Coordinates of C-alpha atoms in Angstrom, one line a residue:
Chain R
M29 CA -7.6 -4.5 -12.8
Y30 CA -4.4 -5.1 -10.9
V31 CA -3.6 -3.6 -7.5
Y32 CA 0.1 -3.6 -6.4
L33 CA 0.9 -3.3 -2.7
Y34 CA 4.3 -1.8 -2.2
D35 CA 5.7 -2.3 1.3
K36 CA 8.5 -0.2 3.0
A37 CA 11.2 -2.5 1.5
T38 CA 10.4 -1.0 -1.9
K39 CA 11.8 2.3 -0.6
D40 CA 15.2 0.8 0.0
P41 CA 17.6 2.1 -2.6
H42 CA 19.1 -1.4 -2.7
Y43 CA 15.9 -2.5 -4.6
E44 CA 15.6 0.5 -6.8
S45 CA 16.8 -1.1 -10.0
M46 CA 14.9 -4.3 -9.3
L47 CA 11.7 -2.3 -8.9
A48 CA 12.3 -0.4 -12.1
S49 CA 12.7 -3.7 -14.0
I50 CA 9.6 -5.1 -12.4
E51 CA 7.6 -2.0 -13.4
T52 CA 8.9 -2.1 -16.9
R53 CA 8.0 -5.8 -17.3
L54 CA 4.5 -5.1 -15.9
I55 CA 4.0 -2.5 -18.6
E56 CA 5.3 -4.8 -21.3
F57 CA 2.8 -7.4 -20.3
G58 CA 0.0 -4.8 -20.0
M59 CA -0.4 -5.6 -16.3
N60 CA 0.1 -2.1 -15.0
G61 CA -2.4 -1.1 -12.4
K62 CA -3.0 0.8 -9.2
V63 CA -0.1 1.1 -6.7
E64 CA -0.8 1.3 -3.0
R65 CA 2.2 2.2 -0.9
L66 CA 1.7 0.6 2.5
T67 CA 2.1 2.8 5.6
V68 CA 1.2 2.3 9.2
Y69 CA -1.6 4.8 8.7
K70 CA -3.3 2.9 5.9
D71 CA -6.1 0.5 6.7
L72 CA -5.3 -2.3 4.3
D73 CA -8.6 -4.0 4.6
R74 CA -10.4 -0.8 3.7
V75 CA -8.0 -0.1 0.8
I76 CA -8.6 -3.6 -0.7
E77 CA -12.4 -3.3 -0.2
Q78 CA -12.4 -0.1 -2.1
H79 CA -10.4 -1.5 -5.0
V80 CA -12.5 -4.6 -5.2
K81 CA -15.6 -2.4 -5.5
K82 CA -13.9 -0.6 -8.4
G83 CA -13.3 -3.9 -10.2
A84 CA -9.9 -5.1 -9.0
H85 CA -9.4 -8.8 -9.8
T86 CA -5.8 -9.4 -8.8
V87 CA -3.9 -8.0 -5.8
V88 CA -0.2 -8.4 -5.9
A89 CA 2.1 -8.0 -2.9
V90 CA 5.5 -6.6 -3.8
G91 CA 8.0 -7.1 -1.1
D92 CA 8.5 -9.8 1.5
D93 CA 6.5 -12.4 3.4
A94 CA 5.1 -9.7 5.8
T95 CA 3.7 -7.9 2.8
L96 CA 2.1 -11.1 1.4
R97 CA 0.7 -12.1 4.8
G98 CA -0.9 -8.6 5.1
A99 CA -2.3 -9.0 1.6
M100 CA -3.7 -12.4 2.5
Q101 CA -5.3 -11.1 5.7
A102 CA -6.9 -8.3 3.7
C103 CA -8.0 -10.4 0.7
W104 CA -9.3 -13.6 2.2
N105 CA -12.9 -12.7 2.1
H106 CA -12.9 -11.0 -1.4
D107 CA -13.2 -12.6 -4.8
V108 CA -9.7 -11.7 -5.9
T109 CA -6.6 -13.6 -7.0
L110 CA -3.5 -13.0 -5.0
G111 CA -0.1 -12.6 -6.5
F112 CA 3.4 -12.1 -5.0
I113 CA 6.5 -10.5 -6.5
P114 CA 9.2 -11.2 -4.0
L115 CA 12.2 -8.8 -3.8
K116 CA 14.3 -11.5 -2.1
K117 CA 14.1 -15.2 -1.5
T118 CA 11.6 -15.9 1.3
E119 CA 9.7 -18.7 2.9
W120 CA 6.7 -18.0 0.8
S121 CA 8.6 -17.4 -2.5
D122 CA 9.9 -21.0 -2.0
R123 CA 6.5 -22.4 -1.1
L124 CA 5.0 -20.8 -4.2
R125 CA 8.0 -21.6 -6.4
L126 CA 8.4 -18.0 -7.4
P127 CA 11.6 -16.4 -8.7
I128 CA 12.4 -12.9 -7.4
G129 CA 12.1 -9.6 -9.1
A130 CA 11.1 -9.1 -12.7
E131 CA 11.0 -12.9 -13.4
A132 CA 8.1 -13.2 -11.0
V133 CA 6.2 -10.9 -13.3
D134 CA 6.5 -13.6 -16.0
V135 CA 5.0 -16.1 -13.6
L136 CA 2.2 -13.7 -12.7
S137 CA 1.3 -13.3 -16.3
K138 CA 0.8 -17.0 -16.7
R139 CA -1.8 -17.0 -13.9
L140 CA -1.3 -20.5 -12.8
T141 CA -3.1 -20.6 -9.5
R142 CA -3.6 -22.8 -6.5
S143 CA -6.7 -22.7 -4.4
L144 CA -5.8 -22.3 -0.7
S145 CA -8.2 -23.3 2.1
I146 CA -8.8 -20.8 4.7
G147 CA -9.4 -21.7 8.3
L148 CA -11.8 -19.6 10.3
T149 CA -12.3 -19.0 14.0
K150 CA -14.4 -16.2 15.6
N151 CA -14.4 -14.4 12.3
F152 CA -10.7 -14.4 12.0
P153 CA -9.0 -16.1 9.1
I154 CA -6.4 -18.8 9.8
L155 CA -4.1 -18.5 6.9
E156 CA -1.2 -20.3 8.4
A157 CA -1.6 -21.5 12.0
C158 CA -3.2 -21.1 15.4
A159 CA -0.7 -21.5 18.2
F160 CA -1.1 -21.8 21.9
T161 CA 0.4 -23.3 25.0
A162 CA -1.7 -26.1 26.4
T163 CA -1.7 -27.0 30.1
P164 CA -3.1 -30.3 31.5
D165 CA -6.5 -28.8 31.8
A166 CA -6.7 -27.9 28.1
W167 CA -8.3 -30.1 25.4
I168 CA -8.8 -30.2 21.7
R169 CA -11.9 -31.9 20.2
C170 CA -11.2 -33.0 16.7
D171 CA -13.9 -33.6 14.0
D172 CA -16.3 -34.2 16.9
Q173 CA -14.8 -37.7 17.0
Y174 CA -12.0 -37.7 19.6
T175 CA -10.5 -35.4 22.2
I176 CA -6.9 -34.7 22.9
T177 CA -5.7 -33.9 26.4
F178 CA -2.3 -33.3 27.8
T179 CA -0.2 -34.8 30.5
Q180 CA 2.1 -31.8 30.6
D181 CA 2.5 -28.3 29.3
S182 CA 2.8 -28.4 25.6
V183 CA 3.1 -26.1 22.6
C184 CA 0.4 -26.7 20.1
H185 CA 0.2 -25.5 16.5
I186 CA -3.0 -26.0 14.5
I187 CA -1.6 -25.6 11.0
N188 CA -3.6 -24.8 7.8
E189 CA -2.0 -27.5 5.7
S190 CA -3.2 -25.9 2.5
T191 CA -0.8 -23.0 2.9
Q192 CA 2.1 -25.1 4.2
D193 CA 2.2 -28.0 1.8
I194 CA 1.0 -26.4 -1.4
D195 CA 2.4 -29.2 -3.6
N196 CA 0.2 -31.8 -1.8
E197 CA -3.4 -31.3 -2.8
E198 CA -4.4 -34.6 -1.2
H199 CA -3.6 -33.4 2.3
G200 CA -4.2 -29.8 1.4
H201 CA -7.6 -29.1 2.9
T202 CA -7.2 -30.1 6.5
F203 CA -5.6 -28.9 9.7
R204 CA -2.5 -30.5 11.0
I205 CA -2.2 -30.4 14.8
A206 CA 1.4 -30.5 15.9
I207 CA 2.0 -30.9 19.6
A208 CA 5.3 -30.9 21.4
P209 CA 6.0 -30.8 25.1
L210 CA 7.8 -27.8 26.4
K211 CA 11.4 -28.7 27.1
N212 CA 11.9 -31.2 29.8
S213 CA 13.7 -30.1 33.0
R214 CA 17.3 -31.3 33.2
F215 CA 16.3 -33.9 35.7
K216 CA 14.0 -35.7 33.4
K217 CA 15.8 -38.3 31.3
K218 CA 12.9 -39.8 29.3
K219 CA 12.6 -38.5 25.8
K220 CA 9.2 -37.2 25.0
T221 CA 7.5 -37.6 21.6
E222 CA 5.8 -35.0 19.5
S223 CA 2.3 -35.7 18.4
T224 CA 0.6 -35.1 15.0
F225 CA -3.1 -35.3 14.1
F226 CA -5.1 -34.3 11.1
A227 CA -8.6 -32.9 11.3
R228 CA -11.0 -30.6 9.4
S229 CA -12.4 -29.0 12.5
C230 CA -11.2 -28.5 16.1
M231 CA -12.7 -27.1 19.2
I232 CA -10.2 -25.8 21.8
G233 CA -11.1 -25.4 25.4
T234 CA -10.1 -25.8 29.0
S235 CA -11.7 -27.0 32.1
T236 CA -10.6 -23.9 34.0
N237 CA -9.3 -20.5 32.9
A238 CA -9.3 -19.5 29.2
I239 CA -6.1 -19.6 27.3
P240 CA -4.9 -17.2 24.6
L241 CA -4.7 -18.4 21.1
S242 CA -2.4 -16.7 18.5
I243 CA -3.9 -16.6 15.0
D244 CA -1.2 -16.2 12.3
G245 CA 0.9 -14.3 14.8
V246 CA -1.4 -11.3 14.1
N247 CA -4.6 -11.7 16.1
E248 CA -5.2 -13.1 19.6
I249 CA -8.4 -14.7 20.8
Q250 CA -9.4 -16.5 24.0
S251 CA -10.5 -20.1 24.3
P252 CA -13.0 -21.7 23.9
A253 CA -12.7 -21.4 20.2
E254 CA -13.8 -23.5 17.2
L255 CA -11.6 -23.8 14.2
T256 CA -13.2 -24.8 10.9
L257 CA -12.3 -24.7 7.2
Y258 CA -14.1 -21.8 5.5
R259 CA -16.3 -22.6 2.5
K260 CA -14.4 -20.1 0.4
H261 CA -10.9 -20.4 -0.9
L262 CA -8.1 -18.0 -1.7
N263 CA -6.6 -18.3 -5.2
I264 CA -2.9 -17.5 -5.4
V265 CA -0.6 -17.5 -8.3
V266 CA 2.1 -20.1 -8.2
G267 CA 5.2 -21.0 -10.2
K268 CA 5.0 -23.6 -12.9
Q269 CA 6.6 -26.5 -11.0
I270 CA 3.5 -26.9 -8.9
G271 CA 0.6 -29.0 -10.1
Chain U
M11 CA 3.3 -16.6 24.4
P12 CA 5.2 -19.0 22.2
G13 CA 4.0 -19.4 18.6
M14 CA 5.4 -20.4 15.3
F15 CA 6.0 -16.8 14.5
S16 CA 8.3 -16.1 17.5
K17 CA 11.8 -17.3 17.8
S18 CA 11.9 -17.4 21.6
E19 CA 9.8 -20.5 22.4
E20 CA 11.5 -23.3 24.2
S21 CA 10.2 -26.3 22.4
T22 CA 11.3 -29.2 20.4
M23 CA 8.6 -28.3 17.9
S24 CA 9.1 -28.8 14.2
T25 CA 6.3 -27.2 12.3
S26 CA 7.5 -28.3 8.9
H27 CA 5.4 -30.9 7.1
E28 CA 7.5 -34.0 7.6
S29 CA 5.0 -36.8 7.5
S30 CA 1.3 -37.4 7.0
H31 CA 1.3 -40.1 9.7
T32 CA -0.9 -39.6 12.8
V33 CA 1.3 -39.8 15.9
I34 CA 0.0 -40.1 19.4
G35 CA 2.9 -39.0 21.5
T36 CA 3.7 -39.9 25.1
T37 CA 2.4 -36.6 26.5
V38 CA -1.1 -36.8 25.1
H39 CA -4.2 -38.9 25.9
I40 CA -7.0 -39.5 23.4
E41 CA -10.6 -40.2 24.1
G42 CA -12.9 -41.3 21.3
T43 CA -12.8 -42.7 17.8
L44 CA -9.7 -41.9 15.8
K45 CA -10.0 -42.7 12.1
S46 CA -7.2 -42.2 9.6
D47 CA -6.3 -43.0 6.0
E48 CA -2.6 -43.1 6.8
D49 CA -0.2 -44.9 9.2
V50 CA -0.8 -44.4 12.9
V51 CA 1.9 -44.5 15.5
I52 CA 0.9 -44.7 19.1
A53 CA 3.3 -43.9 21.9
G54 CA 0.8 -42.4 24.3
S55 CA -2.6 -43.5 25.6
L56 CA -6.0 -43.9 23.9
N57 CA -9.4 -44.8 25.3
G58 CA -11.5 -45.7 22.3
T59 CA -11.2 -47.1 18.8
V60 CA -8.5 -46.5 16.3
T61 CA -9.0 -47.4 12.7
T62 CA -6.9 -47.0 9.6
S63 CA -6.7 -48.5 6.2
K64 CA -3.0 -48.5 6.5
N65 CA -0.8 -49.7 9.5
I66 CA -0.7 -49.1 13.2
S67 CA 2.4 -49.3 15.4
I68 CA 1.8 -49.4 19.1
H69 CA 5.1 -48.6 20.9
A70 CA 6.3 -50.0 24.2
G71 CA 4.7 -47.9 27.0
A72 CA 1.6 -47.1 24.9
K73 CA -1.8 -48.0 26.4
I74 CA -4.9 -48.6 24.4
D75 CA -8.3 -49.3 26.0
G76 CA -10.4 -50.2 22.9
D77 CA -10.3 -51.9 19.6
V78 CA -7.7 -51.6 16.9
H79 CA -8.4 -52.0 13.2
A80 CA -5.7 -51.7 10.5
H81 CA -4.0 -53.5 7.6
D82 CA -0.9 -54.4 9.6
V83 CA -0.6 -54.0 13.4
L84 CA 2.6 -54.0 15.3
V85 CA 2.1 -54.2 19.0
S86 CA 4.8 -53.5 21.5
G87 CA 2.6 -51.9 24.2
Q88 CA -0.5 -52.6 26.1
V89 CA -3.9 -53.2 24.4
T90 CA -7.1 -54.0 26.2
G91 CA -9.5 -54.7 23.3
D92 CA -9.7 -56.6 20.1
I93 CA -7.1 -56.3 17.3
T94 CA -8.2 -56.8 13.7
A95 CA -5.6 -56.8 10.9
A96 CA -6.4 -57.4 7.3
G97 CA -2.7 -58.2 6.9
T98 CA -0.3 -59.1 9.7
A99 CA -0.6 -58.7 13.4
T100 CA 2.7 -58.8 15.2
L101 CA 3.1 -59.0 18.9
T102 CA 6.6 -58.2 20.1
K103 CA 8.1 -59.3 23.4
T104 CA 6.8 -56.3 25.3
A105 CA 3.3 -56.6 23.9
R106 CA 0.5 -57.1 26.5
V107 CA -2.8 -57.8 24.8
T108 CA -6.1 -58.6 26.5
G109 CA -8.6 -59.3 23.8
D110 CA -8.9 -61.2 20.6
V111 CA -6.6 -61.0 17.6
V112 CA -7.9 -61.6 14.1
A113 CA -5.6 -61.3 11.2
S114 CA -4.5 -63.0 8.0
N115 CA -1.1 -63.6 9.6
I116 CA -0.1 -63.5 13.3
A117 CA 3.4 -63.4 14.6
I118 CA 4.2 -63.5 18.3
E119 CA 7.6 -63.0 19.8
H120 CA 8.8 -64.8 22.8
G121 CA 7.8 -62.8 25.9
A122 CA 4.6 -61.3 24.4
Q123 CA 1.5 -61.9 26.5
L124 CA -1.9 -62.5 25.0
K125 CA -5.1 -63.2 27.0
G126 CA -7.7 -63.9 24.3
Q127 CA -8.3 -65.8 21.1
M128 CA -6.2 -65.8 18.0
T129 CA -7.9 -66.3 14.6
T130 CA -6.2 -66.3 11.3
Q131 CA -8.4 -65.7 8.3
S132 CA -8.0 -64.7 4.6
A133 CA -7.5 -61.0 3.8
Q134 CA -10.9 -59.3 3.3

């Protein structure tokens, strides 16, 4: 059974004809299913859980990247395949090689999927990245092999490579740690270098006060925190140029 | 708080996947054993061992206290430890090495400093 998540963009008259052609195509392919119109009052996690109990096997976000991100957050711990019908060109439509509108239905019907790794920290999924500002008393322990410390305040992103570089299966199932110093003061002339590391697990901590960590721009937790790759994967439909 | 989802951060950060190389920048310090299957670039400091099946480049200003193992090693910084290269070890004029260098080929520029033994041997 298919479940379609319609976000607020689908109410825009600008997309009315596109939506009609999408729905027509879904019916032609025999892929019509349940429609959930997302509102601020709906608990998406609960909605998905109920549909999964009733036998939903595919959840399709219809809208933009925010819709897809919400669907990923709700579906990561369920045995469903995720699909996306973008109403406009977005970062994720490019990443997944998806056309927009009704043509994306054709892609959805082919069900070519990619298995995305999910990061996990304190029971929150890391679908894209964990971001924080590191001070010189912060540290990152990688794969229990080496520890990174900072000589100055830096912006750190611990990126789930699986969802960033979908083409590259070789590097897919790992975290990429990207570190850049905050901009130098105008009195400093020496150019600083960004750092890049790869690890399957990280522990973030500080020797003094806890620091906030932003998870996918949605949740916030405090250090210390361990980031690992979850044993389950999220299957997502991709366009035919991948794989 | 800055993050990849906000536009307001003041940073030179690029979060796109540009390279699979490990890069130790000038503003970080590493303690421990760093292993990689890709090229490693070191511009910062490391206290421990760094090993890769590919190549290591140690920039001028970089400091390593520990051993280095790679296919090719290019040294322009400071290494206190042994360097083992299955291919070529190159010490440029700013290289300051205290330790032994073992490689199939060794190249040393005028100005490089080495306190240790040099041994050339066949690729393993």
